[in-house]
Amino acid sequence: MKSAIVFIAALLALSFVTVRAEGAEPKNVIFMIGDGMGVNHVTLTRTVAEELNMDKFPYGGIVTTYSMDSLITDSAAAGTALATGYKTNNGIISQTPDGKKLKTSLEAAKEAGKSTGLVTTTRITHATPAVFATHIDDRDNENEIAEQLLMAGVDVLLGGGLRHFLPAGEGKREDSLNLVSEFINAGYTFVDDREGLFAADSSPLLGLFTMSYMNYELDREEEEPSIAEMTEKAIELLSRNEEGFFLMVEGGRIDHAAHANDAASVVAETIAFDDAVGKALDFAREDGETLVVVTADHSTGGLTLGSGAEQWYNYEPLKSISISFESFAPLLNGQNTEELFEIYFGISPGEEEIKRIDEAVKTGDLYTIESAIAQVVSARTNIVFTTTQHDGGAVPIFSYGVGAESFSGFMDNTDVGAVIKEMAVHREEKSMIDRVLDRIRG
Ligand SMILES: [Zn+2]
């Protein structure tokens, strides 16, 4: 009996010392995902911006992204790996291909008594936010995802996607359910503009600022909050919980810009995301008990810095572009192409280029028009995209704060997800006995 007590006491001391020494259990976790943000996307943005908050992180590495059924993942499968630690097939949200639900880091944090939040510049029902709080076999079923978000009880939800919360006729729902009313009935404050966000002083909070995606940073309206502003508000509200919090922030439109082969928007979106990273870093530095991990779910567009026989690229022309391809394309009508390029791009296109653009405009197909615009820009930058889809490249990871050393070197996305999930549950919350048992079981 006596020796058993000594043994347990020794184990307690050992476990306590080890936990303290490693300092590996953060109170708060801020997980930031640049959708589609491959290594070259960050490299190009760093070249333009000169300094990135991501570069101030002491640990970094490279992450593989392939899914269970493809070397090139989509955001659902990649997000599932990052949220749960398990691979699945493309298109599936946080469950196995045969339908078994996979517990997410956000769910684990909530069970541990922490506050939770999801922030995105896409629809809040889009794959990356969805994988943290919902489970479904088809990412495109966003109406169902919106319903599951209500059941999930996430404390702060900020982004676009109002159309999946409004009854038939007002948005994309086919039933009479008004989910905004349901969230309000469940105790949520609802806001739909920047001013409302700033005024919000309690959670749970639902902020849906656009019907679909939020606007690209280059096109952002005055009444739409930036990703940095949403991140700051989420941290402000979630950090009131003494048990800690788990927050996921997605820079969701880096991916869309790369799909559109729009290099200027890739840069603008990545800078906006990096501003949000700065807000997380400021909080973590002050707080001292927070882990911040920044990574991507996959790389998009096969972004190439320098193409062809000559070895050069020039980012300067990107700095004069003041509109996204998505907003620019509808302005083109086959008559004032030259003038519009001068106004919005600071570029004077040649005769051949104008002809090619006008021909693309005649097709009325957005992708064809965007790809013609991309050619005009690439001719001046030698920055090119090799695909309008995702590519198989590895993505970067950066980490700061308590437990940050666990995210360095070469990792698979399931390793990142598994460690985040472990860290989302603060070990101090476990009883001493649980800790001893953990150690005995290895
Ligand atoms: Zn994508």
Coordinates of N, CA and C in Angstrom, one line a residue, residues 234-439:
A234 N -14.0 37.9 -32.9 CA -14.2 36.5 -32.4 C -13.3 36.3 -31.2
I235 N -12.0 36.8 -31.3 CA -11.1 36.6 -30.2 C -11.6 37.3 -28.9
E236 N -12.1 38.6 -29.2 CA -12.6 39.4 -28.0 C -13.7 38.6 -27.3
L237 N -14.6 38.1 -28.0 CA -15.8 37.4 -27.3 C -15.4 36.1 -26.7
L238 N -14.6 35.3 -27.5 CA -14.3 33.9 -27.1 C -13.4 33.9 -25.9
S239 N -12.5 34.9 -25.8 CA -11.4 34.9 -24.8 C -12.0 35.2 -23.4
R240 N -13.3 35.5 -23.3 CA -13.9 35.8 -22.0 C -14.2 34.5 -21.2
N241 N -14.1 33.4 -21.9 CA -14.3 32.1 -21.2 C -13.0 31.7 -20.5
E242 N -13.0 31.5 -19.2 CA -11.8 31.2 -18.5 C -11.3 29.8 -18.8
E243 N -12.1 29.0 -19.3 CA -11.7 27.6 -19.7 C -10.9 27.6 -21.0
G244 N -10.9 28.7 -21.7 CA -10.2 28.8 -23.0 C -11.1 28.8 -24.2
F245 N -10.5 28.8 -25.4 CA -11.4 28.7 -26.6 C -10.6 28.1 -27.7
F246 N -11.4 27.6 -28.7 CA -10.9 27.1 -30.0 C -11.5 27.9 -31.1
L247 N -10.7 28.5 -32.0 CA -11.2 29.4 -33.1 C -10.5 28.9 -34.4
M248 N -11.3 28.7 -35.4 CA -10.8 28.4 -36.7 C -11.1 29.7 -37.6
V249 N -10.1 30.2 -38.3 CA -10.2 31.3 -39.2 C -9.8 30.9 -40.6
E250 N -10.7 31.0 -41.6 CA -10.4 30.6 -43.0 C -10.3 31.8 -43.9
G251 N -9.1 32.0 -44.5 CA -9.0 32.9 -45.7 C -9.4 32.2 -46.9
G252 N -10.7 32.2 -47.1 CA -11.4 31.3 -48.1 C -11.2 31.6 -49.5
R253 N -10.9 32.9 -49.8 CA -11.0 33.3 -51.2 C -9.6 33.3 -51.9
I254 N -8.6 33.0 -51.2 CA -7.3 32.8 -51.8 C -7.4 31.7 -52.9
D255 N -8.1 30.7 -52.5 CA -8.5 29.6 -53.4 C -9.2 30.0 -54.6
H256 N -10.3 30.8 -54.4 CA -11.1 31.3 -55.5 C -10.3 32.1 -56.5
A257 N -9.5 33.0 -56.0 CA -8.6 33.9 -56.8 C -7.7 33.0 -57.7
A258 N -7.2 31.9 -57.1 CA -6.3 31.0 -57.8 C -7.0 30.2 -58.9
H259 N -8.3 29.8 -58.5 CA -9.1 29.2 -59.5 C -9.3 30.1 -60.7
A260 N -9.5 31.4 -60.5 CA -9.7 32.4 -61.5 C -8.4 32.8 -62.2
N261 N -7.3 32.3 -61.7 CA -6.0 32.6 -62.2 C -5.7 34.1 -62.1
D262 N -6.2 34.7 -61.0 CA -6.1 36.1 -60.7 C -5.0 36.4 -59.7
A263 N -3.8 36.6 -60.2 CA -2.7 36.7 -59.3 C -2.8 37.9 -58.3
A264 N -3.3 39.1 -58.8 CA -3.5 40.3 -57.9 C -4.4 40.0 -56.8
S265 N -5.5 39.2 -57.0 CA -6.4 38.9 -55.9 C -5.8 37.8 -55.0
V266 N -5.0 36.9 -55.6 CA -4.3 35.9 -54.7 C -3.5 36.7 -53.7
V267 N -2.8 37.7 -54.2 CA -1.9 38.5 -53.3 C -2.8 39.3 -52.3
A268 N -3.8 40.0 -52.8 CA -4.7 40.8 -51.9 C -5.4 39.9 -50.8
E269 N -5.8 38.8 -51.2 CA -6.5 37.9 -50.3 C -5.5 37.3 -49.3
T270 N -4.3 37.0 -49.7 CA -3.3 36.5 -48.8 C -2.8 37.5 -47.8
I271 N -2.7 38.8 -48.3 CA -2.4 39.9 -47.4 C -3.5 40.1 -46.3
A272 N -4.7 40.1 -46.8 CA -5.8 40.2 -45.8 C -5.8 39.1 -44.8
F273 N -5.6 37.9 -45.2 CA -5.5 36.7 -44.3 C -4.3 36.9 -43.4
D274 N -3.2 37.4 -43.9 CA -2.0 37.6 -43.0 C -2.3 38.7 -42.0
D275 N -3.1 39.7 -42.3 CA -3.5 40.7 -41.4 C -4.3 40.1 -40.2
A276 N -5.1 39.1 -40.5 CA -5.9 38.4 -39.5 C -4.9 37.6 -38.7
V277 N -3.9 37.0 -39.3 CA -2.8 36.2 -38.6 C -2.1 37.2 -37.6
G278 N -1.9 38.4 -38.0 CA -1.3 39.4 -37.1 C -2.2 39.7 -35.9
K279 N -3.5 39.7 -36.1 CA -4.4 39.9 -34.9 C -4.3 38.7 -33.9
A280 N -4.2 37.5 -34.5 CA -4.1 36.3 -33.6 C -2.7 36.3 -32.9
L281 N -1.7 36.7 -33.6 CA -0.4 36.8 -33.1 C -0.3 37.8 -31.9
D282 N -0.9 39.0 -32.1 CA -0.9 40.0 -31.1 C -1.6 39.5 -29.8
F283 N -2.7 38.8 -30.0 CA -3.4 38.2 -28.8 C -2.5 37.2 -28.1
A284 N -2.0 36.3 -29.0 CA -1.2 35.2 -28.4 C 0.1 35.7 -27.6
R285 N 0.7 36.7 -28.1 CA 1.9 37.3 -27.5 C 1.5 37.8 -26.1
E286 N 0.4 38.5 -26.1 CA -0.1 39.2 -24.8 C -0.5 38.1 -23.8
D287 N -1.3 37.1 -24.3 CA -2.0 36.1 -23.5 C -1.0 35.1 -22.9
G288 N -0.1 34.6 -23.8 CA 1.0 33.7 -23.3 C 0.5 32.3 -23.1
E289 N -0.8 32.0 -23.3 CA -1.3 30.6 -23.1 C -2.0 30.1 -24.4
T290 N -1.6 30.7 -25.5 CA -2.3 30.4 -26.8 C -1.4 29.8 -27.8
L291 N -2.0 28.9 -28.6 CA -1.3 28.3 -29.7 C -1.9 28.9 -31.0
V292 N -1.1 29.4 -31.9 CA -1.6 29.8 -33.2 C -0.9 28.9 -34.3
V293 N -1.7 28.3 -35.1 CA -1.2 27.5 -36.2 C -1.8 28.0 -37.5
V294 N -0.9 28.3 -38.5 CA -1.4 28.8 -39.8 C -0.9 27.8 -40.8
T295 N -1.9 27.3 -41.7 CA -1.5 26.4 -42.8 C -2.6 26.5 -43.9
A296 N -2.5 25.6 -44.8 CA -3.5 25.6 -45.9 C -4.1 24.2 -46.1
D297 N -5.2 24.1 -46.7 CA -5.8 22.8 -47.0 C -5.2 22.1 -48.2
H298 N -4.8 23.0 -49.2 CA -4.2 22.5 -50.4 C -3.7 23.7 -51.2
S299 N -3.1 23.4 -52.3 CA -2.6 24.5 -53.2 C -3.5 24.5 -54.4
T300 N -3.7 25.7 -54.9 CA -4.6 25.9 -56.1 C -4.0 26.6 -57.2
G301 N -4.2 26.1 -58.5 CA -3.8 26.9 -59.7 C -2.5 26.6 -60.3
G302 N -1.6 25.8 -59.6 CA -0.3 25.5 -60.1 C 0.4 26.8 -60.4
L303 N 0.4 27.7 -59.4 CA 1.0 29.1 -59.5 C 2.5 28.9 -59.7
T304 N 2.9 29.5 -60.8 CA 4.4 29.4 -61.2 C 5.0 30.8 -61.3
L305 N 6.1 31.0 -60.5 CA 6.7 32.3 -60.5 C 7.9 32.3 -61.5
G306 N 7.5 32.6 -62.8 CA 8.5 32.5 -63.8 C 8.2 31.4 -64.7
S307 N 8.0 31.6 -66.0 CA 7.6 30.6 -66.9 C 8.4 30.8 -68.3
G308 N 8.5 29.7 -69.0 CA 9.1 29.8 -70.3 C 10.7 29.7 -70.3
A309 N 11.3 30.1 -71.4 CA 12.7 29.9 -71.5 C 13.5 30.9 -70.7
E310 N 12.9 32.1 -70.5 CA 13.7 33.1 -69.7 C 13.4 33.1 -68.3
Q311 N 14.4 33.3 -67.5 CA 14.3 33.1 -66.0 C 14.0 34.5 -65.4
W312 N 12.7 34.8 -65.3 CA 12.3 36.1 -64.6 C 10.9 36.1 -64.2
Y313 N 10.5 36.9 -63.2 CA 9.1 37.3 -63.0 C 9.1 38.7 -62.4
N314 N 8.0 39.4 -62.6 CA 7.9 40.8 -62.2 C 6.5 41.0 -61.5
Y315 N 6.5 41.3 -60.2 CA 5.3 41.4 -59.5 C 4.8 42.9 -59.6
E316 N 5.6 43.8 -60.0 CA 5.2 45.2 -60.0 C 3.8 45.5 -60.6
P317 N 3.5 45.0 -61.8 CA 2.2 45.3 -62.5 C 1.0 44.9 -61.6
L318 N 1.2 43.9 -60.7 CA 0.1 43.5 -59.8 C -0.4 44.6 -58.9
K319 N 0.6 45.4 -58.6 CA 0.3 46.5 -57.6 C -0.7 47.5 -58.1
S320 N -0.8 47.7 -59.4 CA -1.7 48.7 -60.0 C -3.1 48.1 -60.2
I321 N -3.3 46.8 -60.0 CA -4.6 46.2 -60.2 C -5.6 46.5 -59.0
S322 N -6.7 47.1 -59.3 CA -7.6 47.6 -58.2 C -8.9 46.8 -58.2
I323 N -9.1 45.7 -58.9 CA -10.4 45.0 -59.0 C -10.1 43.6 -59.2
S324 N -11.0 42.7 -58.7 CA -10.8 41.3 -59.0 C -11.3 41.0 -60.4
F325 N -10.8 39.9 -61.0 CA -11.2 39.4 -62.3 C -12.7 39.2 -62.3
E326 N -13.2 38.7 -61.2 CA -14.7 38.3 -61.1 C -15.5 39.6 -61.2
S327 N -15.1 40.7 -60.7 CA -15.9 42.0 -60.8 C -15.5 42.7 -62.1
F328 N -14.3 42.5 -62.6 CA -13.9 43.2 -63.8 C -14.6 42.6 -65.1
A329 N -14.7 41.3 -65.1 CA -15.2 40.6 -66.3 C -16.6 41.1 -66.7
P330 N -17.6 41.3 -65.8 CA -18.9 41.8 -66.2 C -18.9 43.3 -66.8
L331 N -17.8 44.0 -66.5 CA -17.7 45.4 -67.0 C -17.4 45.4 -68.4
L332 N -16.7 44.4 -68.9 CA -16.2 44.3 -70.3 C -17.4 44.1 -71.2
N333 N -17.6 44.9 -72.2 CA -18.7 44.7 -73.1 C -18.3 44.7 -74.6
G334 N -17.0 44.6 -74.8 CA -16.5 44.5 -76.2 C -16.4 45.9 -76.9
Q335 N -16.5 47.0 -76.1 CA -16.4 48.3 -76.7 C -15.3 49.2 -76.1
N336 N -15.2 49.2 -74.8 CA -14.2 50.0 -74.1 C -13.1 49.3 -73.4
T337 N -12.7 48.1 -73.9 CA -11.8 47.2 -73.3 C -10.5 47.9 -72.9
E338 N -9.9 48.7 -73.9 CA -8.7 49.4 -73.6 C -8.7 50.3 -72.4
E339 N -9.8 51.1 -72.4 CA -10.0 52.1 -71.4 C -10.1 51.5 -70.0
L340 N -11.0 50.4 -70.0 CA -11.2 49.7 -68.7 C -9.9 49.1 -68.1
F341 N -9.1 48.5 -69.0 CA -7.8 48.0 -68.6 C -6.9 49.1 -68.0
E342 N -7.0 50.3 -68.6 CA -6.1 51.4 -68.1 C -6.6 51.8 -66.8
I343 N -7.9 51.9 -66.6 CA -8.5 52.4 -65.4 C -8.3 51.5 -64.2
Y344 N -8.6 50.2 -64.4 CA -8.6 49.2 -63.3 C -7.4 48.4 -63.2
F345 N -6.6 48.3 -64.2 CA -5.4 47.5 -64.2 C -4.1 48.3 -64.4
G346 N -4.2 49.5 -64.8 CA -3.0 50.3 -65.1 C -2.2 49.7 -66.2
I347 N -2.9 49.0 -67.1 CA -2.2 48.3 -68.2 C -2.8 48.8 -69.5
S348 N -2.0 49.0 -70.5 CA -2.5 49.4 -71.9 C -2.3 48.1 -72.8
P349 N -3.4 47.4 -73.0 CA -3.3 46.2 -73.8 C -3.1 46.5 -75.3
G350 N -2.4 45.6 -75.9 CA -2.1 45.8 -77.4 C -3.3 45.4 -78.2
E351 N -3.3 45.6 -79.5 CA -4.4 45.4 -80.4 C -4.8 43.9 -80.4
E352 N -3.8 43.0 -80.5 CA -4.1 41.6 -80.5 C -4.8 41.2 -79.1
E353 N -4.3 41.7 -78.1 CA -4.8 41.4 -76.7 C -6.3 41.8 -76.6
I354 N -6.6 43.0 -77.1 CA -7.9 43.5 -77.1 C -8.9 42.6 -77.9
K355 N -8.3 42.2 -79.0 CA -9.1 41.3 -79.9 C -9.5 40.0 -79.2
R356 N -8.4 39.4 -78.5 CA -8.6 38.2 -77.8 C -9.6 38.3 -76.6
I357 N -9.5 39.5 -75.9 CA -10.4 39.7 -74.8 C -11.9 39.8 -75.3
D358 N -12.0 40.6 -76.4 CA -13.4 40.9 -76.9 C -14.0 39.6 -77.4
E359 N -13.2 38.7 -78.0 CA -13.7 37.4 -78.4 C -14.2 36.6 -77.2
A360 N -13.4 36.6 -76.2 CA -13.7 35.9 -75.0 C -15.0 36.4 -74.4
V361 N -15.2 37.8 -74.4 CA -16.4 38.4 -73.9 C -17.6 37.9 -74.6
K362 N -17.5 37.7 -75.9 CA -18.6 37.2 -76.8 C -19.1 35.9 -76.3
T363 N -18.2 35.0 -75.7 CA -18.7 33.7 -75.3 C -19.6 33.8 -74.1
G364 N -19.5 34.9 -73.4 CA -20.4 35.1 -72.2 C -20.0 34.1 -71.0
D365 N -18.9 33.4 -71.2 CA -18.5 32.4 -70.2 C -17.4 33.0 -69.3
L366 N -17.7 33.1 -68.0 CA -16.9 33.8 -67.0 C -15.4 33.2 -67.0
Y367 N -15.3 31.9 -67.0 CA -14.0 31.3 -67.0 C -13.2 31.6 -68.2
T368 N -13.8 31.6 -69.4 CA -13.1 32.0 -70.6 C -12.6 33.4 -70.6
I369 N -13.5 34.3 -70.0 CA -13.1 35.7 -69.9 C -12.0 35.9 -68.9
E370 N -12.1 35.3 -67.8 CA -11.1 35.4 -66.8 C -9.7 34.9 -67.3
S371 N -9.8 33.8 -68.1 CA -8.5 33.2 -68.5 C -7.9 34.2 -69.6
A372 N -8.7 34.9 -70.4 CA -8.2 35.9 -71.3 C -7.6 37.1 -70.6
I373 N -8.2 37.5 -69.5 CA -7.7 38.6 -68.7 C -6.3 38.1 -68.1
A374 N -6.3 36.9 -67.6 CA -5.1 36.4 -67.0 C -3.9 36.4 -68.0
Q375 N -4.2 36.1 -69.2 CA -3.1 36.1 -70.2 C -2.5 37.5 -70.4
V376 N -3.4 38.5 -70.3 CA -2.9 39.9 -70.5 C -1.9 40.3 -69.3
V377 N -2.4 39.8 -68.1 CA -1.6 40.1 -66.9 C -0.3 39.3 -66.9
S378 N -0.4 38.0 -67.2 CA 0.8 37.2 -67.2 C 1.9 37.6 -68.2
A379 N 1.4 38.2 -69.4 CA 2.4 38.7 -70.4 C 3.3 39.7 -69.8
R380 N 2.8 40.4 -68.8 CA 3.6 41.5 -68.2 C 4.4 41.1 -66.9
T381 N 3.9 40.0 -66.3 CA 4.5 39.5 -65.0 C 5.3 38.2 -65.1
N382 N 5.0 37.4 -66.1 CA 5.6 36.1 -66.2 C 5.2 35.2 -65.0
I383 N 4.1 35.6 -64.3 CA 3.6 34.8 -63.2 C 2.4 34.1 -63.9
V384 N 2.4 32.8 -63.9 CA 1.4 32.1 -64.6 C 0.8 31.0 -63.8
F385 N -0.4 30.6 -64.2 CA -1.1 29.4 -63.5 C -1.1 28.3 -64.5
T386 N -0.9 27.1 -64.1 CA -0.9 25.9 -65.0 C -2.2 25.2 -65.0
T387 N -3.2 25.6 -64.1 CA -4.5 25.0 -64.0 C -5.5 25.9 -63.4
T388 N -6.8 25.7 -63.7 CA -7.8 26.5 -63.0 C -8.3 25.6 -61.8
Q389 N -7.7 24.5 -61.5 CA -8.1 23.6 -60.5 C -7.1 23.5 -59.4
H390 N -7.3 22.7 -58.4 CA -6.3 22.5 -57.3 C -5.1 21.8 -57.9
D391 N -4.0 21.9 -57.3 CA -2.8 21.1 -57.7 C -2.4 20.2 -56.5
G392 N -1.4 19.4 -56.7 CA -1.0 18.4 -55.7 C 0.1 18.9 -54.8
G393 N 0.5 20.1 -54.9 CA 1.7 20.6 -54.2 C 1.5 20.6 -52.7
A394 N 2.6 20.5 -51.9 CA 2.5 20.6 -50.5 C 2.3 22.0 -50.1
V395 N 1.9 22.2 -48.8 CA 1.5 23.6 -48.4 C 2.4 23.9 -47.2
P396 N 2.6 25.2 -46.9 CA 3.4 25.6 -45.7 C 2.6 25.5 -44.4
I397 N 3.3 25.4 -43.3 CA 2.7 25.5 -42.0 C 3.6 26.4 -41.1
F398 N 3.0 27.2 -40.3 CA 3.7 28.1 -39.4 C 3.0 28.0 -38.0
S399 N 3.8 28.0 -36.9 CA 3.2 28.0 -35.6 C 3.9 28.8 -34.6
Y400 N 3.1 29.3 -33.6 CA 3.6 30.2 -32.6 C 2.9 29.9 -31.3
G401 N 3.6 30.0 -30.2 CA 3.0 29.9 -28.9 C 3.1 28.5 -28.2
V402 N 2.2 28.3 -27.2 CA 2.3 27.1 -26.4 C 2.0 25.8 -27.3
G403 N 3.0 24.9 -27.4 CA 2.9 23.7 -28.1 C 3.3 23.9 -29.6
A404 N 3.8 25.1 -30.0 CA 4.1 25.4 -31.4 C 5.2 24.4 -31.9
E405 N 6.1 23.9 -31.1 CA 7.2 23.1 -31.5 C 6.7 21.8 -32.1
S406 N 5.4 21.4 -31.8 CA 4.9 20.2 -32.4 C 4.5 20.3 -33.9
F407 N 4.6 21.5 -34.4 CA 4.2 21.7 -35.8 C 5.4 22.2 -36.6
S408 N 6.4 21.3 -36.8 CA 7.5 21.7 -37.6 C 8.1 20.6 -38.4
G409 N 8.8 20.9 -39.4 CA 9.4 19.8 -40.2 C 8.4 19.4 -41.2
F410 N 8.4 18.1 -41.6 CA 7.6 17.6 -42.6 C 6.4 16.8 -42.0
M411 N 5.2 17.2 -42.3 CA 4.0 16.5 -41.7 C 3.0 16.2 -42.8
D412 N 2.1 15.2 -42.4 CA 0.9 15.0 -43.2 C -0.2 15.8 -42.6
N413 N -1.2 16.1 -43.4 CA -2.3 16.9 -42.9 C -3.1 16.2 -41.7
T414 N -3.0 14.8 -41.7 CA -3.7 14.1 -40.6 C -2.9 14.3 -39.3
D415 N -1.5 14.4 -39.4 CA -0.7 14.7 -38.2 C -1.1 16.0 -37.6
V416 N -1.2 17.0 -38.5 CA -1.6 18.4 -38.1 C -2.9 18.3 -37.3
G417 N -3.9 17.7 -38.0 CA -5.3 17.6 -37.4 C -5.3 16.8 -36.1
A418 N -4.5 15.7 -36.0 CA -4.5 14.9 -34.8 C -3.9 15.7 -33.6
V419 N -2.8 16.4 -33.9 CA -2.1 17.2 -32.8 C -3.0 18.4 -32.4
I420 N -3.6 19.1 -33.3 CA -4.5 20.2 -33.0 C -5.6 19.7 -32.1
K421 N -6.2 18.5 -32.5 CA -7.3 18.0 -31.7 C -6.9 17.7 -30.3
E422 N -5.7 17.2 -30.1 CA -5.2 16.9 -28.8 C -5.0 18.2 -28.0
M423 N -4.5 19.2 -28.7 CA -4.2 20.5 -28.0 C -5.4 21.3 -27.7
A424 N -6.5 21.0 -28.5 CA -7.7 21.8 -28.3 C -8.4 21.4 -26.9
V425 N -7.9 20.3 -26.3 CA -8.4 19.9 -25.0 C -7.3 20.2 -24.0
H426 N -7.4 21.3 -23.3 CA -6.4 21.7 -22.4 C -6.1 20.6 -21.3
R427 N -4.9 20.2 -21.2 CA -4.6 19.1 -20.3 C -4.9 19.5 -18.8
E428 N -4.8 20.7 -18.5 CA -5.1 21.1 -17.1 C -6.5 20.8 -16.7
E429 N -7.4 20.6 -17.8 CA -8.8 20.3 -17.5 C -9.0 18.9 -17.1
K430 N -8.0 18.0 -17.4 CA -8.1 16.6 -17.0 C -7.7 16.5 -15.5
S431 N -8.3 15.5 -14.9 CA -8.0 15.3 -13.4 C -6.6 14.8 -13.3
M432 N -6.0 14.9 -12.1 CA -4.7 14.3 -11.9 C -4.7 12.8 -12.2
I433 N -5.8 12.1 -11.7 CA -5.8 10.7 -11.9 C -5.8 10.3 -13.4
D434 N -6.6 11.1 -14.2 CA -6.6 10.9 -15.6 C -5.2 11.0 -16.2
R435 N -4.5 12.0 -15.7 CA -3.2 12.3 -16.3 C -2.3 11.1 -15.9
V436 N -2.4 10.6 -14.7 CA -1.6 9.5 -14.3 C -1.9 8.3 -15.1
L437 N -3.2 8.0 -15.3 CA -3.6 6.9 -16.2 C -3.1 7.0 -17.6
D438 N -3.2 8.3 -18.1 CA -2.6 8.5 -19.5 C -1.2 8.1 -19.6
R439 N -0.5 8.4 -18.5 CA 1.0 8.1 -18.5 C 1.2 6.6 -18.4

